[in-house]
Coordinates of N, CA and C in Angstrom, one line a residue:
Chain P
G1 N 21.6 22.0 -6.0 CA 20.1 22.1 -6.2 C 19.5 21.6 -5.0
Q2 N 18.6 20.6 -5.1 CA 17.7 20.2 -4.0 C 18.4 19.0 -3.2
Q3 N 19.6 18.6 -3.6 CA 20.2 17.5 -3.0 C 20.5 17.8 -1.5
L4 N 20.3 16.7 -0.7 CA 20.6 16.7 0.8 C 21.9 15.9 0.9
N5 N 22.8 16.5 1.6 CA 24.1 15.8 1.9 C 24.0 15.4 3.4
Q6 N 23.9 14.1 3.7 CA 23.8 13.7 5.0 C 25.1 13.0 5.5
S7 N 25.5 13.3 6.7 CA 26.7 12.7 7.2 C 26.7 12.4 8.7
P8 N 27.4 11.4 9.3 CA 28.3 10.5 8.5 C 27.4 9.4 7.8
Q9 N 28.1 8.7 6.9 CA 27.5 7.7 6.2 C 27.1 6.5 7.1
S10 N 28.0 6.2 8.1 CA 27.8 5.2 9.0 C 28.5 5.4 10.3
M11 N 28.0 4.9 11.4 CA 28.6 5.0 12.7 C 28.5 3.7 13.4
F12 N 29.6 3.4 14.1 CA 29.7 2.2 14.9 C 30.0 2.6 16.4
I13 N 29.1 2.7 17.3 CA 29.3 3.3 18.6 C 29.2 2.3 19.8
Q14 N 29.7 2.7 20.9 CA 29.5 1.9 22.0 C 28.1 2.3 22.7
E15 N 27.4 1.3 23.2 CA 26.2 1.6 24.0 C 26.4 2.5 25.0
G16 N 25.6 3.6 25.1 CA 25.7 4.6 26.1 C 26.3 5.9 25.5
E17 N 26.9 5.8 24.4 CA 27.5 7.0 23.8 C 26.4 7.9 23.2
D18 N 26.7 9.1 23.0 CA 25.8 10.0 22.3 C 26.2 10.0 20.8
V19 N 25.2 10.3 20.0 CA 25.3 10.2 18.6 C 24.9 11.5 18.0
S20 N 25.5 12.1 16.9 CA 25.1 13.2 16.2 C 25.3 12.9 14.7
M21 N 24.3 13.4 13.9 CA 24.3 13.3 12.5 C 23.6 14.5 12.0
N22 N 24.0 14.9 10.6 CA 23.5 16.1 10.2 C 23.2 16.1 8.6
C23 N 22.5 17.0 8.3 CA 22.2 17.1 6.8 C 22.3 18.6 6.4
T24 N 22.9 18.7 5.3 CA 23.1 20.1 4.7 C 22.6 20.2 3.2
S25 N 22.4 21.4 2.7 CA 21.9 21.6 1.4 C 22.3 22.9 1.0
S26 N 22.4 23.2 -0.4 CA 22.6 24.5 -0.9 C 21.3 25.2 -1.1
S27 N 20.2 24.5 -1.0 CA 18.9 25.1 -1.1 C 18.2 25.4 0.3
I28 N 17.3 26.3 0.3 CA 16.5 26.6 1.5 C 15.4 25.7 1.6
F29 N 15.2 25.2 2.8 CA 14.1 24.2 3.1 C 13.1 24.8 3.9
N30 N 11.8 24.4 3.6 CA 10.7 24.8 4.4 C 10.5 24.0 5.7
T31 N 10.8 22.7 5.6 CA 10.7 21.7 6.7 C 11.8 20.8 6.6
W32 N 12.1 20.2 7.8 CA 13.1 19.2 8.0 C 12.3 18.0 8.7
L33 N 12.6 16.8 8.3 CA 12.1 15.6 8.9 C 13.2 14.6 9.2
W34 N 13.1 14.0 10.2 CA 14.0 12.9 10.5 C 13.3 11.5 10.6
Y35 N 13.8 10.5 9.9 CA 13.1 9.1 9.9 C 14.2 8.2 10.4
K36 N 13.6 6.9 10.8 CA 14.4 5.8 11.1 C 13.9 4.7 10.4
Q37 N 14.7 3.9 9.8 CA 14.3 2.7 9.0 C 15.0 1.4 9.6
E38 N 14.2 0.4 9.9 CA 14.7 -0.9 10.4 C 14.6 -1.8 9.2
P39 N 15.4 -2.9 9.2 CA 15.3 -3.8 8.1 C 13.9 -4.5 7.8
G40 N 13.6 -4.4 6.5 CA 12.2 -4.9 6.1 C 11.1 -4.0 6.4
E41 N 11.4 -2.8 6.9 CA 10.3 -1.9 7.2 C 10.3 -0.6 6.4
G42 N 9.2 0.1 6.4 CA 9.4 1.5 5.8 C 9.9 2.4 6.9
P43 N 10.3 3.6 6.4 CA 10.9 4.6 7.3 C 9.8 5.1 8.3
V44 N 10.1 5.4 9.6 CA 9.2 5.8 10.6 C 9.7 7.2 11.1
L45 N 8.7 8.1 11.0 CA 9.0 9.5 11.4 C 9.3 9.7 12.8
L46 N 10.4 10.4 13.1 CA 10.9 10.6 14.5 C 10.5 12.0 14.9
I47 N 10.9 13.0 14.1 CA 10.8 14.3 14.5 C 10.5 15.2 13.2
A48 N 9.7 16.2 13.4 CA 9.4 17.1 12.3 C 9.7 18.5 12.8
L49 N 10.3 19.3 11.9 CA 10.7 20.7 12.2 C 10.2 21.6 11.2
Y50 N 9.6 22.8 11.6 CA 8.9 23.6 10.7 C 9.5 25.2 10.7
K51 N 10.3 25.4 11.7 CA 10.7 26.9 11.8 C 12.2 26.9 12.0
A52 N 12.8 27.9 11.3 CA 14.3 28.1 11.5 C 14.6 28.3 12.9
G53 N 15.6 27.6 13.4 CA 16.1 27.7 14.8 C 15.3 26.7 15.7
E54 N 14.2 26.1 15.2 CA 13.4 25.2 16.0 C 14.3 24.1 16.6
L55 N 14.1 23.8 17.9 CA 14.8 22.7 18.5 C 13.7 21.9 19.2
T56 N 13.8 20.7 18.7 CA 12.6 19.7 19.2 C 13.1 18.4 19.8
S57 N 12.6 17.9 20.8 CA 13.0 16.6 21.5 C 11.9 15.6 21.4
N58 N 12.3 14.4 21.3 CA 11.4 13.2 21.3 C 12.2 12.1 22.1
G59 N 11.9 12.1 23.4 CA 12.7 11.3 24.3 C 14.2 11.5 24.2
R60 N 15.0 10.5 23.9 CA 16.4 10.8 23.8 C 16.9 11.4 22.5
L61 N 16.0 11.7 21.6 CA 16.3 12.3 20.3 C 16.0 13.9 20.4
T62 N 16.9 14.6 19.9 CA 16.9 16.0 19.7 C 17.2 16.5 18.3
A63 N 16.4 17.3 17.8 CA 16.8 17.8 16.3 C 16.6 19.2 16.3
Q64 N 17.4 19.8 15.4 CA 17.3 21.3 15.2 C 17.2 21.7 13.7
F65 N 16.4 22.7 13.5 CA 16.3 23.3 12.1 C 17.3 24.5 12.0
G66 N 18.3 24.4 11.2 CA 19.3 25.4 11.1 C 18.7 26.8 10.8
I67 N 19.4 27.8 11.5 CA 19.0 29.2 11.3 C 19.0 29.7 9.8
T68 N 19.9 29.1 9.1 CA 20.0 29.4 7.6 C 18.9 28.8 6.8
R69 N 18.3 27.8 7.4 CA 17.2 27.0 6.8 C 17.9 26.0 5.7
K70 N 19.2 25.8 5.8 CA 19.9 25.0 4.8 C 20.4 23.6 5.5
D71 N 20.2 23.5 6.8 CA 20.7 22.4 7.5 C 19.9 22.0 8.7
S72 N 20.2 20.8 9.1 CA 19.5 20.2 10.4 C 20.4 19.1 11.0
F73 N 20.3 19.0 12.3 CA 21.0 17.9 12.9 C 20.1 17.0 13.8
L74 N 20.5 15.8 14.0 CA 19.8 14.9 15.0 C 20.8 14.4 16.0
N75 N 20.5 14.5 17.2 CA 21.3 13.9 18.3 C 20.5 12.9 19.0
I76 N 21.2 11.8 19.3 CA 20.7 10.7 20.1 C 21.5 10.5 21.3
S77 N 21.0 10.7 22.5 CA 21.7 10.6 23.7 C 21.6 9.2 24.3
A78 N 22.8 8.8 25.0 CA 22.8 7.5 25.7 C 22.2 6.4 24.8
S79 N 22.9 6.1 23.7 CA 22.4 5.1 22.7 C 22.2 3.7 23.3
I80 N 21.3 3.0 22.9 CA 21.0 1.7 23.3 C 20.9 0.8 22.1
P81 N 21.0 -0.6 22.3 CA 20.9 -1.5 21.0 C 19.8 -1.3 20.0
S82 N 18.7 -0.9 20.6 CA 17.5 -0.8 19.7 C 17.5 0.5 18.8
D83 N 18.6 1.3 19.1 CA 18.7 2.5 18.2 C 19.3 2.2 16.8
V84 N 19.7 0.9 16.6 CA 20.3 0.4 15.5 C 19.3 0.6 14.2
G85 N 19.8 1.1 13.1 CA 19.0 1.3 12.0 C 19.6 2.3 11.1
I86 N 18.8 2.7 10.0 CA 19.3 3.7 9.2 C 18.5 5.0 9.5
Y87 N 19.1 6.1 9.6 CA 18.4 7.4 9.9 C 18.5 8.3 8.7
F88 N 17.3 8.8 8.2 CA 17.3 9.7 7.0 C 16.8 11.0 7.4
C89 N 17.4 12.0 6.9 CA 16.8 13.4 6.9 C 16.0 13.5 5.7
A90 N 15.1 14.3 5.7 CA 14.2 14.7 4.6 C 13.7 16.1 4.8
G91 N 13.4 16.7 3.6 CA 12.9 18.1 3.6 C 12.1 18.5 2.5
Q92 N 11.5 19.6 2.6 CA 10.7 20.2 1.4 C 11.5 21.4 1.0
P93 N 12.2 21.4 -0.2 CA 12.9 22.6 -0.6 C 11.8 23.7 -1.0
L94 N 12.3 24.9 -0.6 CA 11.4 26.1 -0.9 C 10.8 26.1 -2.2
E95 N 11.7 25.9 -3.2 CA 11.2 26.0 -4.6 C 10.4 24.8 -5.2
Y96 N 10.3 23.8 -4.4 CA 9.6 22.7 -5.0 C 8.3 22.3 -4.2
G97 N 7.8 23.3 -3.5 CA 6.5 23.1 -2.8 C 6.5 21.9 -1.9
N98 N 5.6 20.9 -2.1 CA 5.4 19.8 -1.1 C 6.3 18.7 -1.5
K99 N 7.1 18.7 -2.4 CA 7.9 17.6 -2.8 C 8.9 17.3 -1.7
L100 N 9.0 16.0 -1.2 CA 9.8 15.7 -0.1 C 11.0 14.9 -0.6
V101 N 12.3 15.5 -0.3 CA 13.5 14.8 -0.8 C 14.2 14.3 0.4
F102 N 15.0 13.2 0.2 CA 15.6 12.5 1.3 C 17.2 12.5 1.2
G103 N 17.9 12.5 2.3 CA 19.3 12.3 2.3 C 19.6 10.8 2.1
A104 N 20.9 10.5 1.9 CA 21.3 9.1 1.7 C 21.2 8.1 2.8
G105 N 21.1 8.8 4.1 CA 21.0 8.0 5.3 C 22.3 7.7 6.0
T106 N 22.2 7.6 7.3 CA 23.2 7.3 8.2 C 22.9 5.9 8.8
I107 N 23.9 5.0 8.7 CA 23.7 3.6 9.2 C 24.3 3.7 10.7
L108 N 23.5 3.4 11.6 CA 23.9 3.3 13.0 C 24.0 2.0 13.5
R109 N 25.2 1.6 14.0 CA 25.4 0.3 14.7 C 25.9 0.5 16.1
V110 N 25.4 -0.3 17.1 CA 25.6 0.0 18.5 C 26.2 -1.2 19.1
K111 N 27.4 -1.2 19.7 CA 28.0 -2.3 20.4 C 27.6 -2.3 21.8
S112 N 27.1 -3.4 22.3 CA 26.6 -3.5 23.7 C 27.7 -4.2 24.6
Chain L
G1 N -7.7 1.3 6.7 CA -6.8 0.9 7.8 C -6.2 2.1 8.4
A2 N -5.4 1.9 9.5 CA -4.9 3.0 10.2 C -3.7 3.6 9.5
G3 N -2.9 2.7 8.7 CA -1.7 3.2 8.1 C -1.7 3.0 6.6
V4 N -0.6 3.3 6.0 CA -0.4 3.2 4.5 C -0.2 1.7 4.3
S5 N -1.0 1.1 3.4 CA -1.0 -0.2 3.0 C -0.4 -0.4 1.6
Q6 N 0.5 -1.3 1.4 CA 1.1 -1.6 0.1 C 0.9 -3.1 -0.2
S7 N 0.6 -3.4 -1.4 CA 0.6 -4.8 -1.9 C 1.1 -4.9 -3.3
P8 N 1.6 -6.1 -3.7 CA 2.0 -7.1 -2.7 C 3.2 -6.7 -1.8
S9 N 3.6 -7.5 -0.9 CA 4.7 -7.2 0.0 C 6.1 -7.6 -0.8
N10 N 5.9 -8.7 -1.6 CA 7.0 -9.2 -2.3 C 6.4 -9.5 -3.7
K11 N 7.3 -9.3 -4.7 CA 6.9 -9.7 -6.0 C 8.2 -10.1 -6.8
V12 N 8.1 -11.3 -7.4 CA 9.2 -11.8 -8.3 C 8.6 -11.9 -9.6
T13 N 9.3 -11.3 -10.6 CA 8.8 -11.3 -11.9 C 9.9 -11.6 -12.9
E14 N 9.5 -12.1 -14.1 CA 10.5 -12.3 -15.1 C 10.9 -11.0 -15.9
K15 N 12.1 -10.9 -16.3 CA 12.4 -9.7 -17.0 C 11.5 -9.7 -18.3
G16 N 11.1 -8.4 -18.5 CA 10.2 -8.2 -19.7 C 8.8 -8.1 -19.4
K17 N 8.4 -8.7 -18.2 CA 7.0 -8.6 -17.8 C 6.6 -7.3 -17.2
D18 N 5.3 -7.0 -17.3 CA 4.8 -5.7 -16.6 C 4.4 -6.2 -15.1
V19 N 4.5 -5.2 -14.2 CA 4.1 -5.3 -12.9 C 3.3 -4.1 -12.4
E20 N 2.4 -4.4 -11.5 CA 1.6 -3.2 -10.9 C 1.7 -3.4 -9.4
L21 N 2.0 -2.2 -8.7 CA 2.2 -2.2 -7.4 C 1.1 -1.2 -6.8
R22 N 0.6 -1.6 -5.7 CA -0.6 -0.9 -5.2 C -0.3 -0.2 -3.8
C23 N -0.9 1.0 -3.7 CA -0.7 1.7 -2.4 C -2.1 2.3 -2.0
D24 N -2.5 1.9 -0.7 CA -3.6 2.5 -0.1 C -3.2 3.5 0.9
P25 N -3.4 4.8 0.7 CA -2.8 5.8 1.7 C -3.7 5.9 2.9
I26 N -3.3 6.6 3.9 CA -4.1 6.9 5.1 C -5.4 7.6 4.7
S27 N -6.5 7.3 5.2 CA -7.8 7.9 4.9 C -7.7 9.4 5.1
G28 N -8.1 10.1 4.1 CA -8.1 11.6 4.3 C -6.8 12.3 3.8
H29 N -5.7 11.6 3.7 CA -4.6 12.2 3.2 C -4.7 12.5 1.7
T30 N -4.3 13.8 1.4 CA -4.5 14.3 0.0 C -3.2 14.1 -0.9
A31 N -2.1 13.9 -0.2 CA -0.8 13.7 -0.9 C -0.3 12.4 -0.9
L32 N 0.2 11.9 -2.0 CA 0.8 10.5 -2.0 C 2.1 10.5 -2.8
Y33 N 3.1 9.8 -2.2 CA 4.4 9.8 -2.8 C 4.8 8.4 -3.1
W34 N 5.6 8.2 -4.2 CA 6.2 6.9 -4.5 C 7.8 7.1 -4.5
Y35 N 8.5 6.2 -3.8 CA 9.9 6.3 -3.8 C 10.5 4.9 -4.1
R36 N 11.7 4.8 -4.6 CA 12.4 3.6 -4.8 C 13.6 3.5 -4.0
Q37 N 13.9 2.3 -3.4 CA 15.1 2.2 -2.6 C 15.8 1.0 -3.0
S38 N 17.0 1.2 -3.6 CA 17.7 0.0 -3.9 C 18.5 -0.4 -2.7
L39 N 19.1 -1.7 -2.7 CA 19.7 -2.3 -1.5 C 20.8 -1.4 -0.9
G40 N 20.6 -1.0 0.3 CA 21.6 -0.3 1.0 C 21.7 1.2 0.6
Q41 N 20.7 1.6 -0.1 CA 20.7 3.1 -0.6 C 19.6 3.8 0.0
G42 N 19.6 5.1 -0.4 CA 18.6 6.1 0.2 C 17.4 6.0 -0.6
L43 N 16.5 7.0 -0.5 CA 15.2 6.9 -1.1 C 15.2 7.8 -2.3
E44 N 14.9 7.2 -3.4 CA 14.9 7.9 -4.7 C 13.4 8.4 -5.1
F45 N 13.2 9.6 -5.1 CA 11.8 10.1 -5.5 C 11.4 9.8 -6.8
L46 N 10.2 9.2 -7.0 CA 9.6 8.8 -8.3 C 8.5 9.8 -8.7
I47 N 7.4 9.9 -7.9 CA 6.3 10.7 -8.4 C 5.5 11.1 -7.1
Y48 N 4.8 12.3 -7.3 CA 4.0 12.8 -6.1 C 2.7 13.3 -6.6
F49 N 1.6 12.9 -5.9 CA 0.3 13.3 -6.2 C -0.2 14.2 -5.1
Q50 N -0.9 15.4 -5.5 CA -1.4 16.2 -4.5 C -2.9 16.6 -5.0
G51 N -3.8 16.1 -4.3 CA -5.2 16.4 -4.6 C -5.5 16.2 -6.1
N52 N -6.1 17.3 -6.7 CA -6.5 17.1 -8.1 C -5.5 17.8 -9.0
S53 N -4.4 18.2 -8.4 CA -3.3 18.8 -9.3 C -2.6 17.8 -10.1
A54 N -1.9 18.3 -11.2 CA -1.2 17.4 -12.1 C 0.0 16.8 -11.3
P55 N 0.2 15.6 -11.4 CA 1.3 14.9 -10.6 C 2.7 15.4 -11.0
D56 N 3.6 15.4 -9.9 CA 5.0 15.7 -10.2 C 5.6 14.4 -10.6
K57 N 5.9 14.2 -11.9 CA 6.5 12.9 -12.3 C 8.0 13.1 -12.6
S58 N 8.5 14.1 -12.1 CA 10.0 14.4 -12.4 C 11.0 13.3 -12.0
G59 N 10.6 12.4 -11.1 CA 11.6 11.3 -10.7 C 11.4 10.1 -11.4
L60 N 10.4 10.0 -12.2 CA 10.3 8.6 -13.0 C 11.5 8.4 -13.8
P61 N 12.2 7.3 -13.7 CA 13.5 7.1 -14.4 C 13.3 6.8 -15.9
S62 N 12.3 6.4 -16.4 CA 12.0 6.1 -17.8 C 10.5 6.0 -18.1
D63 N 10.2 6.0 -19.4 CA 8.9 5.9 -19.8 C 8.2 4.6 -19.6
R64 N 9.0 3.7 -19.0 CA 8.4 2.4 -18.6 C 7.7 2.5 -17.3
F65 N 7.9 3.5 -16.7 CA 7.3 3.8 -15.3 C 6.1 4.7 -15.5
S66 N 5.0 4.4 -14.9 CA 3.9 5.2 -14.8 C 3.1 5.0 -13.5
A67 N 2.3 6.0 -13.1 CA 1.5 5.9 -11.9 C 0.2 6.6 -12.0
E68 N -0.8 6.0 -11.4 CA -2.1 6.7 -11.4 C -2.6 6.7 -10.0
R69 N -3.5 7.7 -9.8 CA -4.2 7.7 -8.4 C -5.6 8.0 -8.7
T70 N -6.5 7.0 -8.4 CA -7.9 7.0 -8.8 C -8.7 7.6 -7.6
G71 N -9.5 8.5 -7.9 CA -10.5 9.0 -6.8 C -9.8 9.7 -5.8
G72 N -8.6 10.1 -5.9 CA -7.8 10.7 -4.9 C -7.4 9.8 -3.8
S73 N -7.5 8.5 -4.0 CA -7.1 7.6 -2.9 C -6.0 6.6 -3.3
V74 N -6.4 5.5 -3.8 CA -5.6 4.4 -4.1 C -4.7 4.8 -5.3
S75 N -3.4 4.3 -5.3 CA -2.5 4.6 -6.3 C -1.9 3.3 -6.9
T76 N -1.6 3.2 -8.1 CA -1.0 2.1 -8.7 C 0.2 2.6 -9.4
L77 N 1.4 1.9 -9.2 CA 2.6 2.2 -9.9 C 2.8 1.1 -10.9
T78 N 2.9 1.4 -12.1 CA 3.1 0.3 -13.2 C 4.5 0.4 -13.7
I79 N 5.2 -0.7 -13.9 CA 6.5 -0.8 -14.5 C 6.3 -1.7 -15.7
Q80 N 6.5 -1.2 -16.9 CA 6.4 -2.1 -18.1 C 7.7 -2.6 -18.5
R81 N 7.6 -3.9 -19.1 CA 9.0 -4.5 -19.6 C 10.0 -4.4 -18.6
T82 N 9.8 -5.0 -17.5 CA 10.7 -4.9 -16.3 C 12.1 -5.3 -16.7
Q83 N 13.1 -4.6 -16.1 CA 14.5 -4.9 -16.3 C 15.1 -5.3 -15.0
Q84 N 16.2 -6.0 -14.9 CA 16.9 -6.4 -13.7 C 17.2 -5.1 -12.8
E85 N 17.6 -4.0 -13.3 CA 17.9 -2.9 -12.6 C 16.7 -2.2 -11.9
D86 N 15.5 -2.7 -12.2 CA 14.3 -2.3 -11.6 C 14.0 -2.9 -10.2
S87 N 14.9 -4.0 -9.9 CA 14.8 -4.6 -8.7 C 15.1 -3.7 -7.6
A88 N 14.2 -3.5 -6.5 CA 14.4 -2.5 -5.5 C 13.1 -2.8 -4.6
V89 N 13.1 -2.0 -3.5 CA 11.9 -1.8 -2.8 C 11.3 -0.5 -3.1
Y90 N 10.0 -0.7 -3.4 CA 9.1 0.5 -3.8 C 8.3 0.9 -2.6
L91 N 8.5 2.1 -2.1 CA 7.8 2.6 -0.9 C 6.8 3.7 -1.3
C92 N 5.7 3.6 -0.6 CA 4.6 4.7 -0.8 C 4.5 5.4 0.5
A93 N 4.2 6.7 0.4 CA 3.9 7.5 1.6 C 2.8 8.5 1.4
S94 N 2.1 8.9 2.4 CA 1.0 9.8 2.3 C 1.1 10.9 3.3
N95 N 0.5 12.1 3.1 CA 0.4 13.1 4.1 C -0.8 13.9 3.8
L96 N -1.0 14.9 4.7 CA -2.1 15.7 4.6 C -2.0 16.8 3.6
G97 N -0.9 16.8 2.9 CA -0.7 17.9 1.8 C -0.1 19.2 2.4
G98 N -0.9 19.8 3.4 CA -0.4 21.1 4.0 C 0.6 20.8 5.1
R99 N 0.8 19.5 5.4 CA 1.8 19.1 6.5 C 2.9 18.2 5.8
A100 N 4.1 18.4 6.2 CA 5.2 17.6 5.6 C 5.3 16.3 6.1
E101 N 4.8 16.0 7.3 CA 4.9 14.6 7.9 C 4.3 13.6 7.0
A102 N 5.1 12.8 6.4 CA 4.7 11.7 5.5 C 4.8 10.4 6.2
F103 N 3.9 9.5 6.1 CA 3.8 8.3 6.7 C 4.0 7.1 5.6
F104 N 4.9 6.2 5.9 CA 5.2 5.3 4.9 C 4.5 3.9 5.1
G105 N 4.3 3.2 3.9 CA 3.9 1.8 4.0 C 5.2 1.0 4.2
Q106 N 5.1 -0.3 4.2 CA 6.1 -1.2 4.5 C 6.9 -1.6 3.1
G107 N 6.4 -1.1 2.0 CA 7.1 -1.3 0.8 C 6.7 -2.6 0.1
T108 N 7.0 -2.6 -1.2 CA 6.9 -3.8 -2.0 C 8.3 -4.1 -2.5
R109 N 8.8 -5.3 -2.2 CA 10.1 -5.7 -2.6 C 10.0 -6.4 -4.0
L110 N 10.4 -5.7 -5.0 CA 10.4 -6.3 -6.4 C 11.7 -6.9 -6.8
T111 N 11.6 -8.1 -7.3 CA 12.8 -8.8 -7.8 C 12.6 -9.2 -9.2
V112 N 13.4 -8.7 -10.1 CA 13.3 -9.1 -11.6 C 14.3 -10.1 -11.9
V113 N 13.9 -11.3 -12.3 CA 14.9 -12.4 -12.6 C 14.9 -12.6 -14.1

């Protein structure tokens, strides 16, 4: 159904490495969003994607809306310690209008 | 204010008591969401308000949970007869309705003892 499968669950990488995470679903999505959450804070929006195939960058972050409209990925290049946090994908399933559903999150830890 | 505001930031309550959590969305945002986040977990959808439409309550876990949105602005999430498993961070978000980008408050951390 509308469930989002996000992977990996966690990553522990060396500072300077690139990071890739993704979300997939069996449902078609109208939109994909990527958020970052730090301890004690609400999620903060990083990137929004509205069209199939769309590739959008925000600094060292790049995200794409999959052609099938059932998946999205987020890449972080040259990771730095402040990239630490939980990254969530979110989307609006086609059949649920404006309802926004979230993946389970990817925990990112960076070794400096 | 400029962002989504939630109050209180922390709430400790005794099992069986009722609690009310408040959310002030961004001015002009027509849509408002409530989510629950248990420790180390993802965001669980609870309820969604869009303008004057009937709210989508499909995520409310039991009839002890209810929410209102007065005047299309402030929303209150009420949990009656709280249980220990209700302990979590309750997050509110708002958006323009026609746009997916939702902006979150800092959440209310609820602890039921």
